[in-house]
């Protein structure tokens, strides 16, 4: 046996092998062929595209379009490597407005499958047809047919068995191909799509269907009907689309769809935008559902950074990020955030605990905390008369009972306080269970945020400052941030070497705990690395403070206090999750109840 590696002569690879190598990059499975062919149809201006698949696309993929068609003389060129009608010089790369531009797809596909192409230009009476197999092209023949193009790809990877072995089951390959088609159908409003498998129609949308109608076709009415529109512009950059209520969040990002100038993207920055826009509303690890379409000048984005063109690079990423989050946030806040009771019912049923469905045994995995409070629960009690409520001596003004505009529905009783933690109230079509602590915390925090945004956080000044011992190093650290802290209503001063004087705190905080708040500030500054701006202090410190100073689980509330809390909630647009994204309320509709009692 030879021990030294054999060294052959340097050869120029035959065209077929070159194309097969290129195919390795872009053609991984039937879904990649579908993507390339449908993108070509879209670039050709098609308004109707049909995709027929057999055996998950391995046996056959046929894409038929009504686009501009290809001249008979150019048909062989379409299958030559690096032949494209979409790009003619390098400067064109700076403003790509088509989905394709590399001129490799058809050549790659034809090197790993048996291909037949038919095309007819609109103005021509006859079209042309040719076949390519194993890199060898037949001659072009005249042929009749509807105007547009049809490309048939049979026996994918018939000549590259290594690739073929990597294919998964028919169902998996079909699922991926369908996913590609559906994403493109959501990205390309105005274009109709039909997809069939082994002769059966799996999916279709009409050209006239808008995004919501397409989501309904793809994912069902429950999601489509709950979507909240998003719309905004920054110069000639536009964002349009929908966000879904947080109950549609899931463990993966498959329902997060971004489209850029009609191109479906998977981009980390965009996933981060959604996470930021949902901060405080979605628990960690859950991915919100959204369908968002960006349109912008192609010169402001580089799409040529990834062979499958799924990632992009924005020229001004910071500005883009800021614009997107600012446009999304209000839409996110206006979605319905109540947890549907039906989810809790199914949880309870899974525990085979039907009898307890209506006592609030809360599932932990939906982000509920402290079921221990329930163990402490006594018999539920109707709150009829007001039990004496004594504010603790150190309290800043109690904000629970401040005048709030009374709202009919908010004030309808009776209310039931359960385990001194949950408030139950009737609704016209069911009832709802509120977590008094989470609700109060959210209200306090949103009011702080609102005051902060107006630049007017109301401060409760102290006659005698409260002193907090922090050590010399931390005292110096804090001193650097006194100004930023004052903007969020936290008024501090030095008091000797290692002691901080708390002169004032936001008046919204009920029973504020000065010492813990100062420690939170130190932790936030240390964690932020650079100097945190007042926005960060606001989010990190005040929301913890709001939590600590809000009505606690375990506080008995009088009916007056409950009414005040609910009236304030009715006035707040963001009352449905607490700042930690736990829900503040769970709603049971009559339909949920009927289900629970097997009435339907
Ligand atoms: P690219 O899309 O990057 O240009 P392709 O290999 O996918 O490269 O296609 C090569 C060329 O063939 C395209 O530039 C286009 O001119 C032509 N072509 C391919 N598919 C179609 C189609 N469905 N309708 C019209 N022209 C097409
Ligand atoms: Mg192409």
Coordinates of C-alpha atoms and ligand atoms in Angstrom, one line a residue:
X1 CA 0.0 0.0 0.0
X2 CA 1.2 3.5 -0.8
X3 CA 1.9 5.6 2.2
X4 CA 2.3 8.9 0.5
X5 CA -0.8 10.5 -0.8
X6 CA -1.1 10.1 -4.6
X7 CA -0.8 13.4 -6.4
X8 CA -2.4 13.6 -9.7
X9 CA -2.2 16.2 -12.4
X10 CA -4.1 19.4 -12.0
X11 CA -7.2 19.2 -14.1
X12 CA -9.8 21.8 -15.0
X13 CA -13.1 20.2 -13.8
X14 CA -15.7 19.4 -16.3
X15 CA -18.7 21.7 -16.4
X16 CA -21.0 19.0 -14.9
X17 CA -18.8 18.5 -11.9
X18 CA -18.4 22.3 -11.4
X19 CA -22.2 22.6 -11.4
X20 CA -22.6 19.7 -9.0
X21 CA -20.2 21.4 -6.6
X22 CA -22.2 24.6 -6.9
X23 CA -25.4 22.7 -6.4
X24 CA -24.0 21.5 -3.0
X25 CA -24.3 25.0 -1.8
X26 CA -27.8 25.8 -2.8
X27 CA -29.6 22.6 -3.7
X28 CA -29.9 20.5 -0.5
X29 CA -33.3 19.0 -0.9
X30 CA -36.6 19.3 -2.9
X31 CA -37.5 22.5 -0.9
X32 CA -34.4 24.3 -2.2
X33 CA -35.4 23.5 -5.8
X34 CA -38.9 24.7 -5.1
X35 CA -37.5 27.9 -3.7
X36 CA -35.3 28.6 -6.7
X37 CA -37.9 27.8 -9.3
X38 CA -40.7 29.8 -7.6
X39 CA -38.3 32.8 -7.1
X40 CA -37.5 32.7 -10.8
X41 CA -41.2 32.7 -11.6
X42 CA -41.7 35.7 -9.3
X43 CA -38.8 37.5 -10.9
X44 CA -40.4 36.9 -14.3
X45 CA -43.5 38.9 -13.0
X46 CA -45.8 35.9 -12.6
X47 CA -49.2 36.5 -11.0
X48 CA -50.1 32.8 -10.8
X49 CA -47.7 30.1 -9.8
X50 CA -48.5 26.4 -9.5
X51 CA -46.2 23.9 -7.8
X52 CA -46.8 20.2 -8.4
X53 CA -44.9 17.7 -6.3
X54 CA -44.6 13.9 -6.3
X55 CA -43.1 11.8 -3.5
X56 CA -42.2 14.8 -1.5
X57 CA -40.6 16.4 -4.5
X58 CA -38.0 13.8 -5.0
X59 CA -39.7 12.2 -7.9
X60 CA -41.1 15.4 -9.4
X61 CA -41.2 19.1 -8.9
X62 CA -43.0 21.1 -11.6
X63 CA -43.3 24.9 -11.3
X64 CA -45.6 26.5 -13.9
X65 CA -45.9 30.3 -14.1
X66 CA -47.6 32.9 -16.2
X67 CA -44.6 35.2 -16.3
X68 CA -42.7 36.9 -19.1
X69 CA -41.3 33.6 -20.6
X70 CA -37.9 33.0 -22.2
X71 CA -37.0 33.4 -25.8
X72 CA -36.4 30.0 -27.5
X73 CA -32.9 31.0 -28.5
X74 CA -32.1 31.9 -24.9
X75 CA -33.5 28.7 -23.3
X76 CA -30.2 26.9 -23.3
X77 CA -28.5 29.9 -21.8
X78 CA -30.8 29.8 -18.8
X79 CA -29.2 26.5 -17.9
X80 CA -25.6 27.7 -18.3
X81 CA -23.7 28.5 -15.2
X82 CA -23.4 32.2 -14.3
X83 CA -26.0 33.1 -16.9
X84 CA -28.5 35.6 -15.7
X85 CA -30.7 38.3 -17.1
X86 CA -30.9 40.1 -13.7
X87 CA -27.4 41.5 -13.4
X88 CA -24.9 42.7 -16.0
X89 CA -22.1 44.3 -14.1
X90 CA -20.7 44.4 -10.7
X91 CA -22.3 47.8 -9.7
X92 CA -25.7 46.1 -10.2
X93 CA -24.9 44.1 -7.1
X94 CA -25.4 47.2 -5.0
X95 CA -29.1 47.5 -5.7
X96 CA -30.6 44.1 -6.3
X97 CA -34.3 44.3 -6.7
X98 CA -34.9 40.7 -7.9
X99 CA -34.9 37.5 -5.8
X100 CA -32.3 35.8 -8.0
X101 CA -29.1 37.3 -9.4
X102 CA -26.4 34.6 -9.2
X103 CA -27.3 32.8 -12.3
X104 CA -26.5 29.4 -10.8
X105 CA -29.8 27.8 -9.8
X106 CA -30.9 26.3 -13.1
X107 CA -27.4 25.1 -14.0
X108 CA -27.1 23.5 -10.5
X109 CA -30.4 21.9 -10.6
X110 CA -29.8 20.5 -14.1
X111 CA -26.6 18.9 -12.9
X112 CA -28.3 16.8 -10.2
X113 CA -31.7 16.0 -11.8
X114 CA -33.5 15.3 -15.1
X115 CA -34.9 18.6 -16.2
X116 CA -37.4 19.6 -18.9
X117 CA -38.2 23.2 -19.6
X118 CA -41.0 24.8 -21.6
X119 CA -41.4 28.5 -22.2
X120 CA -43.4 30.8 -24.3
X121 CA -43.1 34.6 -24.4
X122 CA -46.5 36.4 -24.2
X123 CA -46.2 37.9 -27.7
X124 CA -45.1 34.7 -29.4
X125 CA -47.6 32.2 -30.8
X126 CA -45.4 29.2 -30.2
X127 CA -43.1 28.3 -27.4
X128 CA -40.0 26.1 -27.1
X129 CA -39.0 23.1 -25.1
X130 CA -35.7 21.3 -24.2
X131 CA -34.4 18.6 -21.8
X132 CA -31.2 18.5 -19.9
X133 CA -29.8 15.3 -18.3
X134 CA -26.4 14.6 -16.8
X135 CA -25.3 18.1 -18.0
X136 CA -26.2 17.3 -21.6
X137 CA -28.8 19.5 -23.2
X138 CA -31.1 18.4 -26.0
X139 CA -31.8 20.7 -28.9
X140 CA -34.5 23.3 -28.5
X141 CA -37.7 22.3 -30.3
X142 CA -40.8 24.3 -31.0
X143 CA -43.8 23.4 -28.7
X144 CA -47.2 24.7 -28.0
X145 CA -48.5 25.7 -24.6
X146 CA -49.8 28.6 -22.4
X147 CA -47.6 31.7 -22.2
X148 CA -45.1 31.6 -19.4
X149 CA -42.7 29.0 -18.2
X150 CA -42.9 25.4 -16.8
X151 CA -39.8 23.7 -15.4
X152 CA -40.0 20.1 -14.5
X153 CA -37.4 18.5 -12.2
X154 CA -37.4 14.7 -11.9
X155 CA -35.5 12.2 -9.9
X156 CA -33.5 14.7 -7.8
X157 CA -30.0 13.5 -7.0
X158 CA -30.4 10.5 -9.2
X159 CA -26.7 10.8 -10.1
X160 CA -25.4 11.9 -6.7
X161 CA -26.3 9.1 -4.4
X162 CA -24.5 10.6 -1.4
X163 CA -26.8 13.5 -1.5
X164 CA -29.8 11.4 -2.0
X165 CA -29.1 9.4 1.1
X166 CA -29.4 12.6 3.2
X167 CA -33.0 13.1 2.2
X168 CA -35.6 12.5 4.9
X169 CA -39.0 10.8 4.7
X170 CA -41.5 11.9 2.0
X171 CA -43.6 13.7 4.7
X172 CA -40.6 15.7 6.0
X173 CA -39.4 16.7 2.5
X174 CA -43.0 17.6 1.6
X175 CA -43.4 19.7 4.8
X176 CA -40.3 21.7 4.0
X177 CA -41.3 22.3 0.4
X178 CA -44.7 23.4 1.6
X179 CA -43.1 25.7 4.1
X180 CA -41.1 27.4 1.4
X181 CA -44.2 27.9 -0.8
X182 CA -46.3 29.3 2.1
X183 CA -43.6 31.7 3.1
X184 CA -43.3 33.0 -0.4
X185 CA -47.1 33.2 -0.6
X186 CA -47.1 35.3 2.5
X187 CA -44.3 37.5 1.2
X188 CA -45.8 38.1 -2.2
X189 CA -49.2 39.7 -1.9
X190 CA -50.7 40.0 -5.4
X191 CA -49.5 36.6 -6.6
X192 CA -51.7 33.5 -6.5
X193 CA -50.2 30.1 -5.5
X194 CA -51.4 26.6 -5.9
X195 CA -49.5 23.6 -4.5
X196 CA -50.4 19.9 -5.1
X197 CA -48.9 16.7 -3.9
X198 CA -49.4 13.4 -5.8
X199 CA -52.3 15.1 -7.5
X200 CA -54.0 16.4 -4.3
X201 CA -54.3 20.1 -3.7
X202 CA -52.6 21.1 -0.5
X203 CA -52.6 24.8 -0.5
X204 CA -53.8 27.7 -2.5
X205 CA -54.2 31.5 -2.3
X206 CA -55.8 33.8 -4.8
X207 CA -53.8 36.8 -6.1
X208 CA -56.4 39.1 -4.5
X209 CA -56.0 37.8 -1.0
X210 CA -54.4 40.2 1.5
X211 CA -51.9 39.2 4.2
X212 CA -54.5 38.4 6.8
X213 CA -56.4 36.2 4.4
X214 CA -53.2 34.4 3.5
X215 CA -52.4 33.8 7.2
X216 CA -55.9 32.4 7.6
X217 CA -55.3 29.9 4.8
X218 CA -51.9 29.0 6.1
X219 CA -52.4 28.9 9.9
X220 CA -56.1 29.1 10.5
X221 CA -58.7 31.6 11.6
X222 CA -58.0 31.8 15.3
X223 CA -54.6 33.3 14.6
X224 CA -55.6 35.3 11.6
X225 CA -58.5 37.0 13.5
X226 CA -56.4 37.9 16.5
X227 CA -53.7 39.7 14.5
X228 CA -53.0 43.4 15.2
X229 CA -51.8 45.5 12.3
X230 CA -48.4 47.3 12.3
X231 CA -47.5 50.1 10.1
X232 CA -44.8 52.8 10.1
X233 CA -42.3 54.5 7.9
X234 CA -38.9 56.0 8.3
X235 CA -38.1 58.0 5.1
X236 CA -38.7 55.5 2.2
X237 CA -38.4 52.5 4.5
X238 CA -41.8 51.0 5.4
X239 CA -42.8 48.4 7.8
X240 CA -46.2 46.7 7.4
X241 CA -47.7 43.6 8.7
X242 CA -49.1 42.0 11.9
X243 CA -48.2 40.9 15.3
X244 CA -50.1 38.2 17.2
X245 CA -51.2 38.3 20.9
X246 CA -48.6 36.7 23.2
X247 CA -50.7 33.6 23.6
X248 CA -49.5 32.6 20.1
X249 CA -45.9 32.7 21.2
X250 CA -44.1 29.4 20.7
X251 CA -40.8 27.6 21.4
X252 CA -39.4 28.1 18.0
X253 CA -39.3 30.9 15.4
X254 CA -41.4 29.2 12.7
X255 CA -44.2 31.7 13.1
X256 CA -41.9 34.7 12.9
X257 CA -41.8 35.8 9.3
X258 CA -39.9 38.8 8.0
X259 CA -40.1 39.8 4.4
X260 CA -37.8 42.3 2.8
X261 CA -38.9 43.6 -0.6
X262 CA -40.8 40.4 -1.0
X263 CA -38.0 38.1 0.0
X264 CA -38.5 35.9 3.1
X265 CA -35.6 36.3 5.5
X266 CA -34.3 34.5 8.5
X267 CA -32.1 37.0 10.2
X268 CA -30.8 37.2 13.8
X269 CA -31.2 41.0 14.0
X270 CA -34.8 40.8 13.1
X271 CA -35.4 38.1 15.7
X272 CA -33.8 40.5 18.2
X273 CA -36.1 43.3 17.1
X274 CA -39.1 41.2 17.9
X275 CA -37.7 40.2 21.3
X276 CA -37.1 43.8 22.2
X277 CA -40.5 44.9 21.0
X278 CA -42.0 42.3 23.3
X279 CA -39.8 42.9 26.3
X280 CA -41.9 42.5 29.4
X281 CA -44.8 40.9 27.5
X282 CA -43.4 37.5 26.5
X283 CA -41.7 35.2 29.0
X284 CA -38.1 34.2 28.2
X285 CA -37.6 31.4 25.8
X286 CA -40.9 32.0 24.0
X287 CA -40.9 33.4 20.5
X288 CA -43.7 35.8 19.5
X289 CA -45.6 35.3 16.3
X290 CA -45.5 38.0 13.7
X291 CA -45.7 38.6 9.9
X292 CA -43.8 41.6 8.9
X293 CA -43.0 43.1 5.6
X294 CA -40.2 45.6 5.1
X295 CA -39.9 47.6 1.9
X296 CA -36.8 49.8 1.3
X297 CA -34.5 51.1 -1.3
X298 CA -32.5 48.0 -2.5
X299 CA -29.3 50.2 -2.3
X300 CA -29.7 50.3 1.5
X301 CA -29.4 46.6 2.1
X302 CA -26.9 44.0 1.0
X303 CA -28.6 40.7 0.1
X304 CA -25.5 39.1 -1.3
X305 CA -24.1 37.8 2.0
X306 CA -25.5 34.3 2.0
X307 CA -25.8 31.7 -0.9
X308 CA -29.5 31.0 -0.1
X309 CA -29.9 34.8 0.4
X310 CA -31.8 34.3 3.7
X311 CA -29.7 36.8 5.6
X312 CA -29.0 40.4 4.8
X313 CA -26.9 43.3 5.9
X314 CA -28.5 46.7 6.5
X315 CA -26.4 49.6 5.7
X316 CA -27.5 51.5 8.8
X317 CA -28.3 48.8 11.2
X318 CA -28.7 50.9 14.4
X319 CA -31.2 53.2 12.8
X320 CA -33.1 50.3 11.3
X321 CA -33.3 48.6 14.7
X322 CA -34.6 51.7 16.5
X323 CA -37.2 52.3 13.8
X324 CA -38.5 48.8 13.9
X325 CA -38.7 48.4 17.7
X326 CA -40.4 51.8 18.0
X327 CA -43.0 50.9 15.3
X328 CA -43.7 47.5 16.8
X329 CA -43.9 48.3 20.5
X330 CA -47.3 50.1 20.4
X331 CA -48.8 47.4 18.3
X332 CA -47.5 44.7 20.7
X333 CA -48.9 46.6 23.6
X334 CA -52.3 46.8 22.1
X335 CA -52.7 43.0 21.5
X336 CA -55.0 41.0 23.8
X337 CA -52.8 39.7 26.5
X338 CA -55.2 37.8 28.7
X339 CA -54.4 34.1 29.0
X340 CA -57.4 32.2 27.6
X341 CA -59.0 30.1 30.3
X342 CA -59.2 27.2 27.8
X343 CA -55.5 26.7 28.2
X344 CA -55.9 26.3 31.9
X345 CA -58.7 23.9 31.4
X346 CA -56.7 21.7 29.2
X347 CA -53.9 21.8 31.7
X348 CA -56.2 20.8 34.5
X349 CA -57.7 18.0 32.4
X350 CA -54.2 16.7 31.6
X351 CA -53.8 16.4 35.3
X352 CA -56.9 14.3 35.4
X353 CA -58.2 16.7 38.0
X354 CA -61.5 17.7 36.5
X355 CA -63.0 18.6 39.9
X356 CA -60.4 21.3 40.4
X357 CA -60.8 23.1 37.1
X358 CA -62.6 26.0 38.6
X359 CA -60.5 26.4 41.7
X360 CA -57.5 28.3 40.6
X361 CA -54.8 25.7 40.6
X362 CA -52.4 27.4 38.3
X363 CA -50.0 25.7 35.9
X364 CA -46.5 26.7 36.5
X365 CA -45.2 26.3 33.0
X366 CA -47.3 29.2 31.7
X367 CA -45.3 31.5 33.9
X368 CA -47.4 31.5 37.0
X369 CA -45.6 31.9 40.3
X370 CA -46.4 31.1 43.9
X371 CA -48.9 28.4 43.9
X372 CA -48.0 28.1 47.5
X373 CA -50.3 31.0 48.2
X374 CA -53.1 28.7 47.2
X375 CA -52.1 26.1 49.8
X376 CA -52.7 28.8 52.3
X377 CA -56.1 29.5 50.9
X378 CA -59.0 29.3 53.2
X379 CA -62.6 29.0 51.9
X380 CA -63.2 31.7 49.3
X381 CA -64.9 34.6 50.7
X382 CA -67.1 37.2 49.2
X383 CA -65.9 40.7 49.8
X384 CA -69.0 42.5 50.8
X385 CA -68.1 44.9 53.4
X386 CA -64.7 46.6 53.7
X387 CA -62.4 44.9 56.2
X388 CA -60.2 47.5 57.9
X389 CA -57.2 48.2 55.7
X390 CA -54.3 49.7 57.6
X391 CA -51.5 51.2 55.6
X392 CA -48.1 50.5 57.0
X393 CA -46.7 53.5 58.9
X394 CA -43.8 54.1 56.5
X395 CA -46.1 54.3 53.5
X396 CA -45.8 57.0 50.9
X397 CA -49.3 58.1 49.8
X398 CA -51.3 55.0 49.1
X399 CA -52.1 55.2 45.4
X400 CA -54.7 52.4 45.3
X401 CA -57.6 54.5 46.3
X402 CA -56.9 57.6 44.2
X403 CA -59.8 58.8 42.2
X404 CA -60.1 57.0 38.9
X405 CA -62.7 57.5 36.3
X406 CA -65.3 54.9 37.1
X407 CA -66.1 52.4 34.3
X408 CA -69.3 50.5 34.2
X409 CA -67.7 47.1 33.5
X410 CA -64.8 47.6 35.9
X411 CA -67.1 48.3 38.8
X412 CA -69.6 45.6 38.3
X413 CA -69.6 43.2 41.3
X414 CA -69.6 41.2 43.2
X415 CA -66.0 40.4 43.5
X416 CA -64.5 37.4 45.0
X417 CA -61.1 37.5 46.5
X418 CA -59.5 34.1 46.7
X419 CA -56.5 33.3 48.9
X420 CA -56.0 37.0 49.3
X421 CA -54.2 36.7 46.0
X422 CA -56.7 36.5 43.2
X423 CA -59.7 38.5 42.3
X424 CA -62.6 36.9 40.5
X425 CA -65.1 39.0 38.6
X426 CA -68.0 38.3 36.3
X427 CA -67.9 39.4 32.7
X428 CA -70.9 39.5 30.3
X429 CA -69.7 36.3 28.7
X430 CA -67.9 34.4 31.5
X431 CA -65.6 35.5 34.2
X432 CA -62.0 36.5 34.8
X433 CA -59.4 35.8 37.5
X434 CA -57.0 38.6 38.2
X435 CA -53.7 38.3 40.0
X436 CA -53.9 41.4 42.3
X437 CA -50.2 41.7 42.7
X438 CA -49.3 41.3 39.0
X439 CA -52.0 43.7 38.1
X440 CA -51.1 46.4 40.5
X441 CA -47.4 46.0 39.6
X442 CA -48.2 46.5 36.0
X443 CA -50.3 49.6 36.6
X444 CA -47.6 51.1 38.9
X445 CA -44.9 50.4 36.4
X446 CA -46.8 51.7 33.4
X447 CA -47.7 54.9 35.2
X448 CA -44.0 55.4 36.1
X449 CA -43.1 54.8 32.5
X450 CA -45.7 57.2 31.3
X451 CA -44.4 59.9 33.7
X452 CA -40.9 59.1 32.7
X453 CA -41.6 59.6 29.0
X454 CA -43.2 62.9 29.8
X455 CA -40.1 63.8 31.7
X456 CA -42.2 64.3 34.8
X457 CA -41.7 61.6 37.4
X458 CA -43.4 62.8 40.5
X459 CA -41.0 62.6 43.4
X460 CA -42.0 62.1 47.1
X461 CA -39.3 64.1 48.9
X462 CA -38.3 63.0 52.4
X463 CA -37.9 65.4 55.3
X464 CA -35.2 63.3 56.7
X465 CA -33.3 61.2 54.2
X466 CA -33.1 57.5 54.6
X467 CA -29.5 56.4 54.9
X468 CA -28.2 53.3 53.2
X469 CA -24.7 51.9 53.9
X470 CA -23.1 50.8 50.7
X471 CA -19.3 51.0 51.2
X472 CA -17.0 53.7 49.7
X473 CA -16.5 52.1 46.3
X474 CA -20.3 51.7 45.6
X475 CA -21.0 55.2 46.9
X476 CA -18.5 56.6 44.4
X477 CA -20.0 54.4 41.6
X478 CA -23.5 55.7 42.5
X479 CA -22.3 59.3 42.6
X480 CA -21.5 59.1 38.9
X481 CA -25.1 58.3 38.1
X482 CA -26.9 60.7 40.4
X483 CA -28.1 62.8 37.5
X484 CA -29.5 59.9 35.4
X485 CA -31.1 58.5 38.6
X486 CA -32.8 61.8 39.3
X487 CA -34.5 61.6 35.9
X488 CA -36.2 58.4 37.0
X489 CA -37.3 60.0 40.3
X490 CA -34.5 58.5 42.5
X491 CA -32.9 61.4 44.3
X492 CA -29.7 60.4 46.1
X493 CA -26.8 62.2 47.8
X494 CA -23.6 61.3 49.4
X495 CA -23.5 61.1 53.2
X496 CA -19.9 60.6 54.3
X497 CA -17.6 57.9 53.0
X498 CA -19.7 54.8 52.3
X499 CA -23.2 56.0 53.0
X500 CA -25.9 57.1 50.5
X501 CA -28.7 59.4 51.5
X502 CA -32.1 58.7 49.8
X503 CA -33.8 62.1 49.5
X504 CA -36.7 61.2 47.3
X505 CA -38.3 58.3 45.4
X506 CA -41.0 58.1 42.8
X507 CA -44.3 59.0 44.4
X508 CA -46.1 56.2 42.5
X509 CA -44.3 53.6 44.6
X510 CA -46.3 52.5 47.5
X511 CA -44.2 51.6 50.6
X512 CA -41.0 52.0 48.7
X513 CA -38.0 50.0 50.1
X514 CA -35.2 52.5 49.8
X515 CA -32.4 50.1 50.7
X516 CA -33.4 47.4 48.2
X517 CA -33.8 50.0 45.5
X518 CA -30.3 51.4 46.1
X519 CA -28.9 47.8 45.9
X520 CA -30.8 47.2 42.6
X521 CA -29.4 50.4 41.2
X522 CA -25.8 49.2 42.1
X523 CA -26.5 45.8 40.5
X524 CA -27.9 47.3 37.4
X525 CA -25.0 49.7 36.9
X526 CA -22.5 46.9 37.5
X527 CA -24.3 44.6 35.1
X528 CA -24.6 47.1 32.3
X529 CA -20.8 47.4 31.8
X530 CA -21.0 50.9 30.3
X531 CA -23.0 53.6 31.9
X532 CA -26.7 52.7 31.8
X533 CA -28.9 55.4 30.4
X534 CA -31.9 56.5 32.3
X535 CA -34.1 54.3 30.0
X536 CA -32.3 51.2 31.2
X537 CA -32.5 52.3 34.9
X538 CA -36.1 52.9 34.3
X539 CA -36.7 49.4 33.0
X540 CA -34.4 47.6 35.4
X541 CA -34.7 49.4 38.6
X542 CA -38.2 50.9 38.6
X543 CA -39.8 47.7 37.5
X544 CA -38.3 45.8 40.4
X545 CA -39.3 48.6 42.7
X546 CA -42.8 48.5 41.3
X547 CA -42.9 44.8 42.0
X548 CA -41.7 45.2 45.6
X549 CA -44.0 48.1 46.4
X550 CA -47.2 46.8 44.8
X551 CA -50.0 45.1 46.6
X552 CA -48.7 41.8 47.6
X553 CA -50.2 38.4 47.1
X554 CA -51.6 37.9 50.6
X555 CA -52.9 41.4 51.1
X556 CA -56.5 41.5 52.0
X557 CA -58.3 44.1 49.8
X558 CA -61.5 45.8 50.6
X559 CA -64.2 46.0 47.9
X560 CA -63.4 49.7 47.6
X561 CA -59.8 48.9 47.0
X562 CA -60.6 46.2 44.5
X563 CA -62.9 48.6 42.6
X564 CA -60.1 51.2 42.6
X565 CA -57.6 48.8 41.2
X566 CA -60.0 47.5 38.5
X567 CA -61.0 51.0 37.6
X568 CA -57.4 52.0 37.1
X569 CA -56.8 48.8 35.2
X570 CA -59.7 49.7 32.8
X571 CA -57.9 53.0 32.1
X572 CA -54.6 51.4 31.3
X573 CA -53.9 50.0 27.9
X574 CA -51.2 47.7 29.2
X575 CA -52.9 45.9 32.1
X576 CA -52.7 42.4 30.8
X577 CA -49.3 41.2 31.8
X578 CA -47.1 42.2 34.7
X579 CA -43.7 43.7 33.9
X580 CA -42.2 40.2 34.2
X581 CA -44.6 39.1 31.5
X582 CA -46.6 37.0 33.8
X583 CA -50.3 37.4 32.9
X584 CA -52.3 39.6 35.2
X585 CA -55.6 37.9 34.3
X586 CA -57.0 34.7 33.0
X587 CA -60.3 34.7 31.2
X588 CA -62.9 32.0 31.1
X589 CA -65.5 32.4 28.5
X590 CA -68.9 30.6 28.4
X591 CA -67.4 28.4 25.7
X592 CA -64.6 27.4 28.1
X593 CA -67.1 26.6 30.7
X594 CA -69.3 24.6 28.3
X595 CA -66.2 22.6 27.4
X596 CA -65.3 22.0 31.0
X597 CA -68.7 20.7 31.8
X598 CA -68.9 18.6 28.6
X599 CA -71.9 20.5 27.4
X600 CA -70.3 20.5 23.9
Ligands
LIG1 P1 -30.9 33.8 -11.6 O1 -32.3 33.7 -11.1 O2 -30.0 34.1 -10.5 O3 -30.8 34.8 -12.7 P2 -31.3 31.1 -12.6 O4 -30.3 30.1 -12.9 O5 -32.3 30.8 -11.5 O6 -30.4 32.4 -12.2 O7 -32.0 31.5 -13.9 C1 -31.2 31.9 -15.0 C2 -32.0 32.8 -15.9 O8 -33.1 32.1 -16.6 C3 -32.7 34.0 -15.3 O9 -31.9 35.1 -15.1 C4 -33.9 34.2 -16.2 O10 -33.5 35.1 -17.2 C5 -34.2 32.9 -16.8 N1 -35.4 32.3 -16.1 C6 -35.3 31.3 -15.2 N2 -36.6 30.9 -14.8 C7 -37.4 31.7 -15.5 C8 -38.9 31.9 -15.5 N3 -39.7 31.1 -14.8 N4 -39.4 32.8 -16.4 C9 -38.6 33.6 -17.1 N5 -37.3 33.5 -17.1 C10 -36.7 32.6 -16.3
LIG2 MG1 -33.0 32.1 -10.0

